[in-house]
């Protein structure tokens, strides 16, 4: 029998060929429907997922057609196995589709606050503005819990609320900026400190106060619970330790750029008494009342407003081995943890999604290969894309590509450790992305042979210091990384602490090739933190706040990273092939003063800097040696010798061009050649790609010195 069927199928269908099946899903559908035609859609993505394994559908190419509306996941959409043919979940006919981990609450369930005990706690200016929602009346009883956040914590958020896609934030004081820790009586590793604000008398009724701060370093933030507030002593006792302890702060908003004294500042959060502006909310977990001053244009709520609360943890998860799965063209939002997460998966394409309003990373796939994330809009998450893959031992590239995405405001609750893109492994590629508005770093590179090219990166490190638009750090063995043809600008220092840089090679990171990039108005454009064999060439370094480049020899001065550096080195087969042929200078590191900044080359760059004629600032003495930093043939230009710096056009003319031609230095990239090549996000929100003004080449090399 089986034989006969197989034989018939074999005759009817060309071998190895499958048909294409469409499964329709609509929020108005029913899971009792077949889902196989547009008039009989199933209701849930999970039902569609189950249908993928049914006979007649299994082993065919499948489009799961998501029809317009809000598809609220009841639990994580969980894929358990590979598909033999591609399966694509996509917006049907480019309709407006939202896949959410929450539910929508009708505006009319929100009422003005009448309870006098609540009104008495609310600030006077907000009493008539704040709305109240009794969550259990809306069928919501899982509020989640407040939990530690900031500094690399892979968090599961508590219940959050979003109005028309905009996140609200926990009510806080101060609304912007921070308060200093004034005394720390128990010392660094204690939990008690005082502050000077007299506004704390409001805080006595708070049920679950928390604090958020940069408690010791301006590159490490922690959200922690408060166990006691003594308003007579203006003293707070934290419920938990912070990562690096506590210290007295010198935060002064008018002198931030100059202050080297870092850390020691905080704000209080999760306080009803501080709910004093639009976009703030507070949830009283003891009774399920949520209070919010709506962040709508009118400051109030109408039936047309889409109000979503987040309920489930990960939106979509992929078990080991899942492959041949694609997601296209919809908005994925309002989950308490990641958007799409998994380990050891391959051949997954994530395209034209909008990924927003999550508690953790938008996409986080570890130990995975052939993953493509392209043309997505990722924002209001806590981390953009985290991909690890490839095989470092054999230097087999992962095949992972992150391209043409727009990623911004990707550190929403907590700043440090939530990168726009994080790579580890071997051979991951990030190209043509537009990344901006990061509290801390934009891209973190770990592992080997990652390529970062044609990206537009700016306004990173906005709320932290000792940071870079792109960072790689503390690994001699992380060789073969290439950062080229990027446009990196406005990474400056807004907070106390150490310096910020466009590219930061931290703690002896080595073997990076940085070429053909344009840097503009960063504090420092790039640093080399005592590493080896880095090459910096063919870049334009224009107008740094401090110096174009800063280099040091920290491994000579102190060995505090020595243990980690050796551990990471010895974890790799660096003395044998293919490593020894790919990275010959690493193969001999043991006998060549490993902790010295040997073999760095800085040449054929063009720079203009108001601060002086030098392209590098040496941090430390005894570093001006060619065996450490071989610096030669860099061109110190005049602003008038570029096409039009004011319009971000740094192409060469006049004497730079003559010099460049003589030295075979190519013209720099055009600003319109970086960033996404195609519109990002689902069709319903796509806008044209931004084009910068095309300047024409100024005619004459005489006169016209532009300042
Ligand atoms: C406080 O710290 C302990 C020990 O590290 C941890 O188990 C607990 O979850 C923390 N509490 C909060 C609210 O973060
Ligand atoms: C990225 O994911 C990997 C694997 O889960 C994890 O080890 C790493 O810490 C993550 N990176 C960041 C910056 O969170
Ligand atoms: C990735 O794709 C390439 C090219 O299609 C293929 O050769 C390779 O086997 C794939 N790797 C994995 C892990 O699927
Ligand atoms: C930096 O912090 C301020 C104050 O908390 C916040 O308003 C702003 O959104 C943060 N910037 C970024 C890029 O996240
Ligand atoms: C660094 O660690 C290596 C290996 O553990 C050791 O041999 C060397 O003495 C250390 N160097 C310094 C400067 O501490
Ligand atoms: C480095 O040393 C060379 C040769 O002694 C000197 O010309 C140059 O000015 C020095 N550079 C800096 C930045 O000190």
JSON list of N, CA and C in Angstrom, two decimals, residues 122-183:
[
{"chain": "A", "resi": 122, "resn": "UNK", "atom": "N", "xyz": [-0.16, 61.16, 45.28]},
{"chain": "A", "resi": 122, "resn": "UNK", "atom": "CA", "xyz": [0.21, 61.70, 43.95]},
{"chain": "A", "resi": 122, "resn": "UNK", "atom": "C", "xyz": [0.63, 63.17, 44.05]},
{"chain": "A", "resi": 123, "resn": "UNK", "atom": "N", "xyz": [1.61, 63.58, 43.25]},
{"chain": "A", "resi": 123, "resn": "UNK", "atom": "CA", "xyz": [1.97, 65.00, 43.22]},
{"chain": "A", "resi": 123, "resn": "UNK", "atom": "C", "xyz": [0.77, 65.84, 42.79]},
{"chain": "A", "resi": 124, "resn": "UNK", "atom": "N", "xyz": [0.69, 67.06, 43.30]},
{"chain": "A", "resi": 124, "resn": "UNK", "atom": "CA", "xyz": [-0.47, 67.92, 43.04]},
{"chain": "A", "resi": 124, "resn": "UNK", "atom": "C", "xyz": [-0.74, 68.10, 41.55]},
{"chain": "A", "resi": 125, "resn": "UNK", "atom": "N", "xyz": [0.34, 68.25, 40.76]},
{"chain": "A", "resi": 125, "resn": "UNK", "atom": "CA", "xyz": [0.13, 68.56, 39.34]},
{"chain": "A", "resi": 125, "resn": "UNK", "atom": "C", "xyz": [-0.42, 67.38, 38.56]},
{"chain": "A", "resi": 126, "resn": "UNK", "atom": "N", "xyz": [-0.38, 66.18, 39.11]},
{"chain": "A", "resi": 126, "resn": "UNK", "atom": "CA", "xyz": [-0.81, 65.03, 38.31]},
{"chain": "A", "resi": 126, "resn": "UNK", "atom": "C", "xyz": [-2.15, 64.45, 38.76]},
{"chain": "A", "resi": 127, "resn": "UNK", "atom": "N", "xyz": [-2.70, 64.95, 39.85]},
{"chain": "A", "resi": 127, "resn": "UNK", "atom": "CA", "xyz": [-3.90, 64.30, 40.41]},
{"chain": "A", "resi": 127, "resn": "UNK", "atom": "C", "xyz": [-5.05, 64.22, 39.41]},
{"chain": "A", "resi": 128, "resn": "UNK", "atom": "N", "xyz": [-5.21, 65.25, 38.61]},
{"chain": "A", "resi": 128, "resn": "UNK", "atom": "CA", "xyz": [-6.32, 65.23, 37.65]},
{"chain": "A", "resi": 128, "resn": "UNK", "atom": "C", "xyz": [-5.92, 64.59, 36.31]},
{"chain": "A", "resi": 129, "resn": "UNK", "atom": "N", "xyz": [-4.64, 64.26, 36.18]},
{"chain": "A", "resi": 129, "resn": "UNK", "atom": "CA", "xyz": [-4.14, 63.75, 34.89]},
{"chain": "A", "resi": 129, "resn": "UNK", "atom": "C", "xyz": [-3.98, 62.23, 34.89]},
{"chain": "A", "resi": 130, "resn": "UNK", "atom": "N", "xyz": [-3.73, 61.68, 36.06]},
{"chain": "A", "resi": 130, "resn": "UNK", "atom": "CA", "xyz": [-3.40, 60.26, 36.14]},
{"chain": "A", "resi": 130, "resn": "UNK", "atom": "C", "xyz": [-4.66, 59.40, 36.03]},
{"chain": "A", "resi": 131, "resn": "UNK", "atom": "N", "xyz": [-4.55, 58.34, 35.24]},
{"chain": "A", "resi": 131, "resn": "UNK", "atom": "CA", "xyz": [-5.63, 57.37, 35.13]},
{"chain": "A", "resi": 131, "resn": "UNK", "atom": "C", "xyz": [-5.27, 56.10, 35.89]},
{"chain": "A", "resi": 132, "resn": "UNK", "atom": "N", "xyz": [-6.31, 55.38, 36.25]},
{"chain": "A", "resi": 132, "resn": "UNK", "atom": "CA", "xyz": [-6.13, 54.18, 37.04]},
{"chain": "A", "resi": 132, "resn": "UNK", "atom": "C", "xyz": [-6.79, 53.01, 36.32]},
{"chain": "A", "resi": 133, "resn": "UNK", "atom": "N", "xyz": [-6.11, 51.87, 36.37]},
{"chain": "A", "resi": 133, "resn": "UNK", "atom": "CA", "xyz": [-6.68, 50.64, 35.78]},
{"chain": "A", "resi": 133, "resn": "UNK", "atom": "C", "xyz": [-6.55, 49.54, 36.81]},
{"chain": "A", "resi": 134, "resn": "UNK", "atom": "N", "xyz": [-7.66, 48.90, 37.14]},
{"chain": "A", "resi": 134, "resn": "UNK", "atom": "CA", "xyz": [-7.61, 47.75, 38.04]},
{"chain": "A", "resi": 134, "resn": "UNK", "atom": "C", "xyz": [-7.33, 46.53, 37.17]},
{"chain": "A", "resi": 135, "resn": "UNK", "atom": "N", "xyz": [-6.09, 46.05, 37.18]},
{"chain": "A", "resi": 135, "resn": "UNK", "atom": "CA", "xyz": [-5.67, 45.00, 36.24]},
{"chain": "A", "resi": 135, "resn": "UNK", "atom": "C", "xyz": [-6.53, 43.74, 36.33]},
{"chain": "A", "resi": 136, "resn": "UNK", "atom": "N", "xyz": [-6.86, 43.25, 37.55]},
{"chain": "A", "resi": 136, "resn": "UNK", "atom": "CA", "xyz": [-7.68, 42.03, 37.60]},
{"chain": "A", "resi": 136, "resn": "UNK", "atom": "C", "xyz": [-9.02, 42.20, 36.87]},
{"chain": "A", "resi": 137, "resn": "UNK", "atom": "N", "xyz": [-9.55, 43.41, 36.87]},
{"chain": "A", "resi": 137, "resn": "UNK", "atom": "CA", "xyz": [-10.82, 43.64, 36.15]},
{"chain": "A", "resi": 137, "resn": "UNK", "atom": "C", "xyz": [-10.62, 43.49, 34.65]},
{"chain": "A", "resi": 138, "resn": "UNK", "atom": "N", "xyz": [-9.37, 43.68, 34.19]},
{"chain": "A", "resi": 138, "resn": "UNK", "atom": "CA", "xyz": [-9.07, 43.49, 32.77]},
{"chain": "A", "resi": 138, "resn": "UNK", "atom": "C", "xyz": [-8.55, 42.08, 32.51]},
{"chain": "A", "resi": 139, "resn": "UNK", "atom": "N", "xyz": [-8.68, 41.21, 33.52]},
{"chain": "A", "resi": 139, "resn": "UNK", "atom": "CA", "xyz": [-8.26, 39.81, 33.35]},
{"chain": "A", "resi": 139, "resn": "UNK", "atom": "C", "xyz": [-6.77, 39.60, 33.51]},
{"chain": "A", "resi": 140, "resn": "UNK", "atom": "N", "xyz": [-6.08, 40.57, 34.10]},
{"chain": "A", "resi": 140, "resn": "UNK", "atom": "CA", "xyz": [-4.62, 40.45, 34.24]},
{"chain": "A", "resi": 140, "resn": "UNK", "atom": "C", "xyz": [-4.26, 40.30, 35.71]},
{"chain": "A", "resi": 141, "resn": "UNK", "atom": "N", "xyz": [-3.63, 39.19, 36.04]},
{"chain": "A", "resi": 141, "resn": "UNK", "atom": "CA", "xyz": [-3.25, 38.98, 37.43]},
{"chain": "A", "resi": 141, "resn": "UNK", "atom": "C", "xyz": [-1.76, 38.70, 37.61]},
{"chain": "A", "resi": 142, "resn": "UNK", "atom": "N", "xyz": [-1.05, 38.47, 36.49]},
{"chain": "A", "resi": 142, "resn": "UNK", "atom": "CA", "xyz": [0.39, 38.22, 36.60]},
{"chain": "A", "resi": 142, "resn": "UNK", "atom": "C", "xyz": [1.12, 39.53, 36.34]},
{"chain": "A", "resi": 143, "resn": "UNK", "atom": "N", "xyz": [1.54, 40.16, 37.43]},
{"chain": "A", "resi": 143, "resn": "UNK", "atom": "CA", "xyz": [2.19, 41.48, 37.30]},
{"chain": "A", "resi": 143, "resn": "UNK", "atom": "C", "xyz": [3.69, 41.37, 37.12]},
{"chain": "A", "resi": 144, "resn": "UNK", "atom": "N", "xyz": [4.22, 40.16, 37.26]},
{"chain": "A", "resi": 144, "resn": "UNK", "atom": "CA", "xyz": [5.68, 40.00, 37.26]},
{"chain": "A", "resi": 144, "resn": "UNK", "atom": "C", "xyz": [6.24, 40.60, 38.54]},
{"chain": "A", "resi": 145, "resn": "UNK", "atom": "N", "xyz": [7.55, 40.54, 38.66]},
{"chain": "A", "resi": 145, "resn": "UNK", "atom": "CA", "xyz": [8.16, 41.12, 39.86]},
{"chain": "A", "resi": 145, "resn": "UNK", "atom": "C", "xyz": [9.26, 42.07, 39.44]},
{"chain": "A", "resi": 146, "resn": "UNK", "atom": "N", "xyz": [9.51, 43.04, 40.29]},
{"chain": "A", "resi": 146, "resn": "UNK", "atom": "CA", "xyz": [10.66, 43.91, 40.08]},
{"chain": "A", "resi": 146, "resn": "UNK", "atom": "C", "xyz": [11.90, 43.05, 40.26]},
{"chain": "A", "resi": 147, "resn": "UNK", "atom": "N", "xyz": [12.83, 43.16, 39.34]},
{"chain": "A", "resi": 147, "resn": "UNK", "atom": "CA", "xyz": [14.06, 42.39, 39.49]},
{"chain": "A", "resi": 147, "resn": "UNK", "atom": "C", "xyz": [15.23, 43.22, 39.00]},
{"chain": "A", "resi": 148, "resn": "UNK", "atom": "N", "xyz": [16.39, 42.82, 39.45]},
{"chain": "A", "resi": 148, "resn": "UNK", "atom": "CA", "xyz": [17.64, 43.50, 39.13]},
{"chain": "A", "resi": 148, "resn": "UNK", "atom": "C", "xyz": [17.76, 43.76, 37.63]},
{"chain": "A", "resi": 149, "resn": "UNK", "atom": "N", "xyz": [18.23, 44.95, 37.26]},
{"chain": "A", "resi": 149, "resn": "UNK", "atom": "CA", "xyz": [18.45, 45.24, 35.85]},
{"chain": "A", "resi": 149, "resn": "UNK", "atom": "C", "xyz": [19.67, 46.14, 35.69]},
{"chain": "A", "resi": 150, "resn": "UNK", "atom": "N", "xyz": [20.08, 46.32, 34.47]},
{"chain": "A", "resi": 150, "resn": "UNK", "atom": "CA", "xyz": [21.31, 47.08, 34.17]},
{"chain": "A", "resi": 150, "resn": "UNK", "atom": "C", "xyz": [22.50, 46.14, 34.12]},
{"chain": "A", "resi": 151, "resn": "UNK", "atom": "N", "xyz": [23.63, 46.67, 33.67]},
{"chain": "A", "resi": 151, "resn": "UNK", "atom": "CA", "xyz": [24.91, 45.98, 33.61]},
{"chain": "A", "resi": 151, "resn": "UNK", "atom": "C", "xyz": [24.83, 44.49, 33.26]},
{"chain": "A", "resi": 152, "resn": "UNK", "atom": "N", "xyz": [24.45, 44.22, 32.02]},
{"chain": "A", "resi": 152, "resn": "UNK", "atom": "CA", "xyz": [24.48, 42.87, 31.45]},
{"chain": "A", "resi": 152, "resn": "UNK", "atom": "C", "xyz": [23.48, 41.89, 32.06]},
{"chain": "A", "resi": 153, "resn": "UNK", "atom": "N", "xyz": [22.61, 42.34, 32.95]},
{"chain": "A", "resi": 153, "resn": "UNK", "atom": "CA", "xyz": [21.63, 41.40, 33.49]},
{"chain": "A", "resi": 153, "resn": "UNK", "atom": "C", "xyz": [20.68, 40.99, 32.37]},
{"chain": "A", "resi": 154, "resn": "UNK", "atom": "N", "xyz": [20.58, 39.70, 32.16]},
{"chain": "A", "resi": 154, "resn": "UNK", "atom": "CA", "xyz": [19.63, 39.18, 31.19]},
{"chain": "A", "resi": 154, "resn": "UNK", "atom": "C", "xyz": [18.30, 39.08, 31.92]},
{"chain": "A", "resi": 155, "resn": "UNK", "atom": "N", "xyz": [17.50, 40.11, 31.77]},
{"chain": "A", "resi": 155, "resn": "UNK", "atom": "CA", "xyz": [16.37, 40.26, 32.65]},
{"chain": "A", "resi": 155, "resn": "UNK", "atom": "C", "xyz": [15.06, 39.76, 32.05]},
{"chain": "A", "resi": 156, "resn": "UNK", "atom": "N", "xyz": [14.16, 39.42, 32.93]},
{"chain": "A", "resi": 156, "resn": "UNK", "atom": "CA", "xyz": [12.77, 39.24, 32.55]},
{"chain": "A", "resi": 156, "resn": "UNK", "atom": "C", "xyz": [12.05, 40.43, 33.16]},
{"chain": "A", "resi": 157, "resn": "UNK", "atom": "N", "xyz": [11.41, 41.19, 32.33]},
{"chain": "A", "resi": 157, "resn": "UNK", "atom": "CA", "xyz": [10.76, 42.40, 32.84]},
{"chain": "A", "resi": 157, "resn": "UNK", "atom": "C", "xyz": [9.52, 42.06, 33.66]},
{"chain": "A", "resi": 158, "resn": "UNK", "atom": "N", "xyz": [9.11, 43.02, 34.44]},
{"chain": "A", "resi": 158, "resn": "UNK", "atom": "CA", "xyz": [7.79, 43.00, 35.07]},
{"chain": "A", "resi": 158, "resn": "UNK", "atom": "C", "xyz": [6.76, 43.42, 34.02]},
{"chain": "A", "resi": 159, "resn": "UNK", "atom": "N", "xyz": [5.50, 43.43, 34.38]},
{"chain": "A", "resi": 159, "resn": "UNK", "atom": "CA", "xyz": [4.46, 43.91, 33.47]},
{"chain": "A", "resi": 159, "resn": "UNK", "atom": "C", "xyz": [4.75, 45.36, 33.11]},
{"chain": "A", "resi": 160, "resn": "UNK", "atom": "N", "xyz": [4.73, 45.65, 31.81]},
{"chain": "A", "resi": 160, "resn": "UNK", "atom": "CA", "xyz": [4.91, 47.03, 31.36]},
{"chain": "A", "resi": 160, "resn": "UNK", "atom": "C", "xyz": [3.71, 47.46, 30.53]},
{"chain": "A", "resi": 161, "resn": "UNK", "atom": "N", "xyz": [3.61, 48.75, 30.31]},
{"chain": "A", "resi": 161, "resn": "UNK", "atom": "CA", "xyz": [2.47, 49.28, 29.56]},
{"chain": "A", "resi": 161, "resn": "UNK", "atom": "C", "xyz": [2.95, 50.19, 28.44]},
{"chain": "A", "resi": 162, "resn": "UNK", "atom": "N", "xyz": [2.30, 50.05, 27.29]},
{"chain": "A", "resi": 162, "resn": "UNK", "atom": "CA", "xyz": [2.68, 50.79, 26.08]},
{"chain": "A", "resi": 162, "resn": "UNK", "atom": "C", "xyz": [1.42, 51.41, 25.48]},
{"chain": "A", "resi": 163, "resn": "UNK", "atom": "N", "xyz": [1.50, 52.66, 25.15]},
{"chain": "A", "resi": 163, "resn": "UNK", "atom": "CA", "xyz": [0.34, 53.32, 24.54]},
{"chain": "A", "resi": 163, "resn": "UNK", "atom": "C", "xyz": [0.72, 53.73, 23.12]},
{"chain": "A", "resi": 164, "resn": "UNK", "atom": "N", "xyz": [-0.03, 53.24, 22.16]},
{"chain": "A", "resi": 164, "resn": "UNK", "atom": "CA", "xyz": [0.26, 53.50, 20.74]},
{"chain": "A", "resi": 164, "resn": "UNK", "atom": "C", "xyz": [1.73, 53.20, 20.42]},
{"chain": "A", "resi": 165, "resn": "UNK", "atom": "N", "xyz": [2.22, 52.13, 21.01]},
{"chain": "A", "resi": 165, "resn": "UNK", "atom": "CA", "xyz": [3.58, 51.68, 20.73]},
{"chain": "A", "resi": 165, "resn": "UNK", "atom": "C", "xyz": [4.65, 52.39, 21.54]},
{"chain": "A", "resi": 166, "resn": "UNK", "atom": "N", "xyz": [4.28, 53.42, 22.30]},
{"chain": "A", "resi": 166, "resn": "UNK", "atom": "CA", "xyz": [5.28, 54.12, 23.09]},
{"chain": "A", "resi": 166, "resn": "UNK", "atom": "C", "xyz": [5.34, 53.55, 24.49]},
{"chain": "A", "resi": 167, "resn": "UNK", "atom": "N", "xyz": [6.55, 53.21, 24.96]},
{"chain": "A", "resi": 167, "resn": "UNK", "atom": "CA", "xyz": [6.65, 52.68, 26.31]},
{"chain": "A", "resi": 167, "resn": "UNK", "atom": "C", "xyz": [6.43, 53.77, 27.35]},
{"chain": "A", "resi": 168, "resn": "UNK", "atom": "N", "xyz": [5.83, 53.40, 28.48]},
{"chain": "A", "resi": 168, "resn": "UNK", "atom": "CA", "xyz": [5.80, 54.29, 29.63]},
{"chain": "A", "resi": 168, "resn": "UNK", "atom": "C", "xyz": [6.95, 53.85, 30.55]},
{"chain": "A", "resi": 169, "resn": "UNK", "atom": "N", "xyz": [7.40, 54.73, 31.41]},
{"chain": "A", "resi": 169, "resn": "UNK", "atom": "CA", "xyz": [8.49, 54.34, 32.31]},
{"chain": "A", "resi": 169, "resn": "UNK", "atom": "C", "xyz": [8.01, 54.46, 33.75]},
{"chain": "A", "resi": 170, "resn": "UNK", "atom": "N", "xyz": [8.65, 53.71, 34.61]},
{"chain": "A", "resi": 170, "resn": "UNK", "atom": "CA", "xyz": [8.30, 53.76, 36.03]},
{"chain": "A", "resi": 170, "resn": "UNK", "atom": "C", "xyz": [8.51, 55.18, 36.55]},
{"chain": "A", "resi": 171, "resn": "UNK", "atom": "N", "xyz": [7.58, 55.66, 37.35]},
{"chain": "A", "resi": 171, "resn": "UNK", "atom": "CA", "xyz": [7.68, 57.02, 37.90]},
{"chain": "A", "resi": 171, "resn": "UNK", "atom": "C", "xyz": [8.98, 57.15, 38.69]},
{"chain": "A", "resi": 172, "resn": "UNK", "atom": "N", "xyz": [9.69, 58.25, 38.45]},
{"chain": "A", "resi": 172, "resn": "UNK", "atom": "CA", "xyz": [11.02, 58.38, 39.06]},
{"chain": "A", "resi": 172, "resn": "UNK", "atom": "C", "xyz": [11.30, 59.80, 39.53]},
{"chain": "A", "resi": 173, "resn": "UNK", "atom": "N", "xyz": [12.33, 59.94, 40.35]},
{"chain": "A", "resi": 173, "resn": "UNK", "atom": "CA", "xyz": [12.84, 61.24, 40.77]},
{"chain": "A", "resi": 173, "resn": "UNK", "atom": "C", "xyz": [14.35, 61.17, 40.83]},
{"chain": "A", "resi": 174, "resn": "UNK", "atom": "N", "xyz": [15.08, 62.14, 40.28]},
{"chain": "A", "resi": 174, "resn": "UNK", "atom": "CA", "xyz": [14.53, 63.23, 39.45]},
{"chain": "A", "resi": 174, "resn": "UNK", "atom": "C", "xyz": [14.10, 62.70, 38.08]},
{"chain": "A", "resi": 175, "resn": "UNK", "atom": "N", "xyz": [13.33, 63.50, 37.38]},
{"chain": "A", "resi": 175, "resn": "UNK", "atom": "CA", "xyz": [12.82, 63.06, 36.07]},
{"chain": "A", "resi": 175, "resn": "UNK", "atom": "C", "xyz": [13.93, 62.88, 35.05]},
{"chain": "A", "resi": 176, "resn": "UNK", "atom": "N", "xyz": [14.87, 63.78, 35.07]},
{"chain": "A", "resi": 176, "resn": "UNK", "atom": "CA", "xyz": [16.07, 63.63, 34.24]},
{"chain": "A", "resi": 176, "resn": "UNK", "atom": "C", "xyz": [17.21, 63.62, 35.26]},
{"chain": "A", "resi": 177, "resn": "UNK", "atom": "N", "xyz": [18.39, 63.33, 34.86]},
{"chain": "A", "resi": 177, "resn": "UNK", "atom": "CA", "xyz": [19.57, 63.49, 35.71]},
{"chain": "A", "resi": 177, "resn": "UNK", "atom": "C", "xyz": [19.53, 62.60, 36.96]},
{"chain": "A", "resi": 178, "resn": "UNK", "atom": "N", "xyz": [20.42, 62.91, 37.90]},
{"chain": "A", "resi": 178, "resn": "UNK", "atom": "CA", "xyz": [20.64, 62.04, 39.05]},
{"chain": "A", "resi": 178, "resn": "UNK", "atom": "C", "xyz": [20.87, 62.85, 40.33]},
{"chain": "A", "resi": 179, "resn": "UNK", "atom": "N", "xyz": [20.81, 62.15, 41.47]},
{"chain": "A", "resi": 179, "resn": "UNK", "atom": "CA", "xyz": [21.24, 62.70, 42.76]},
{"chain": "A", "resi": 179, "resn": "UNK", "atom": "C", "xyz": [22.57, 62.06, 43.13]},
{"chain": "A", "resi": 180, "resn": "UNK", "atom": "N", "xyz": [23.40, 62.81, 43.83]},
{"chain": "A", "resi": 180, "resn": "UNK", "atom": "CA", "xyz": [24.66, 62.24, 44.30]},
{"chain": "A", "resi": 180, "resn": "UNK", "atom": "C", "xyz": [24.50, 61.45, 45.59]},
{"chain": "A", "resi": 181, "resn": "UNK", "atom": "N", "xyz": [25.33, 60.44, 45.75]},
{"chain": "A", "resi": 181, "resn": "UNK", "atom": "CA", "xyz": [25.52, 59.86, 47.07]},
{"chain": "A", "resi": 181, "resn": "UNK", "atom": "C", "xyz": [26.44, 60.83, 47.81]},
{"chain": "A", "resi": 182, "resn": "UNK", "atom": "N", "xyz": [26.02, 61.25, 48.99]},
{"chain": "A", "resi": 182, "resn": "UNK", "atom": "CA", "xyz": [26.78, 62.30, 49.70]},
{"chain": "A", "resi": 182, "resn": "UNK", "atom": "C", "xyz": [27.70, 61.71, 50.76]},
{"chain": "A", "resi": 183, "resn": "UNK", "atom": "N", "xyz": [27.20, 60.72, 51.48]},
{"chain": "A", "resi": 183, "resn": "UNK", "atom": "CA", "xyz": [28.11, 59.97, 52.36]},
{"chain": "A", "resi": 183, "resn": "UNK", "atom": "C", "xyz": [27.81, 58.48, 52.18]}
]
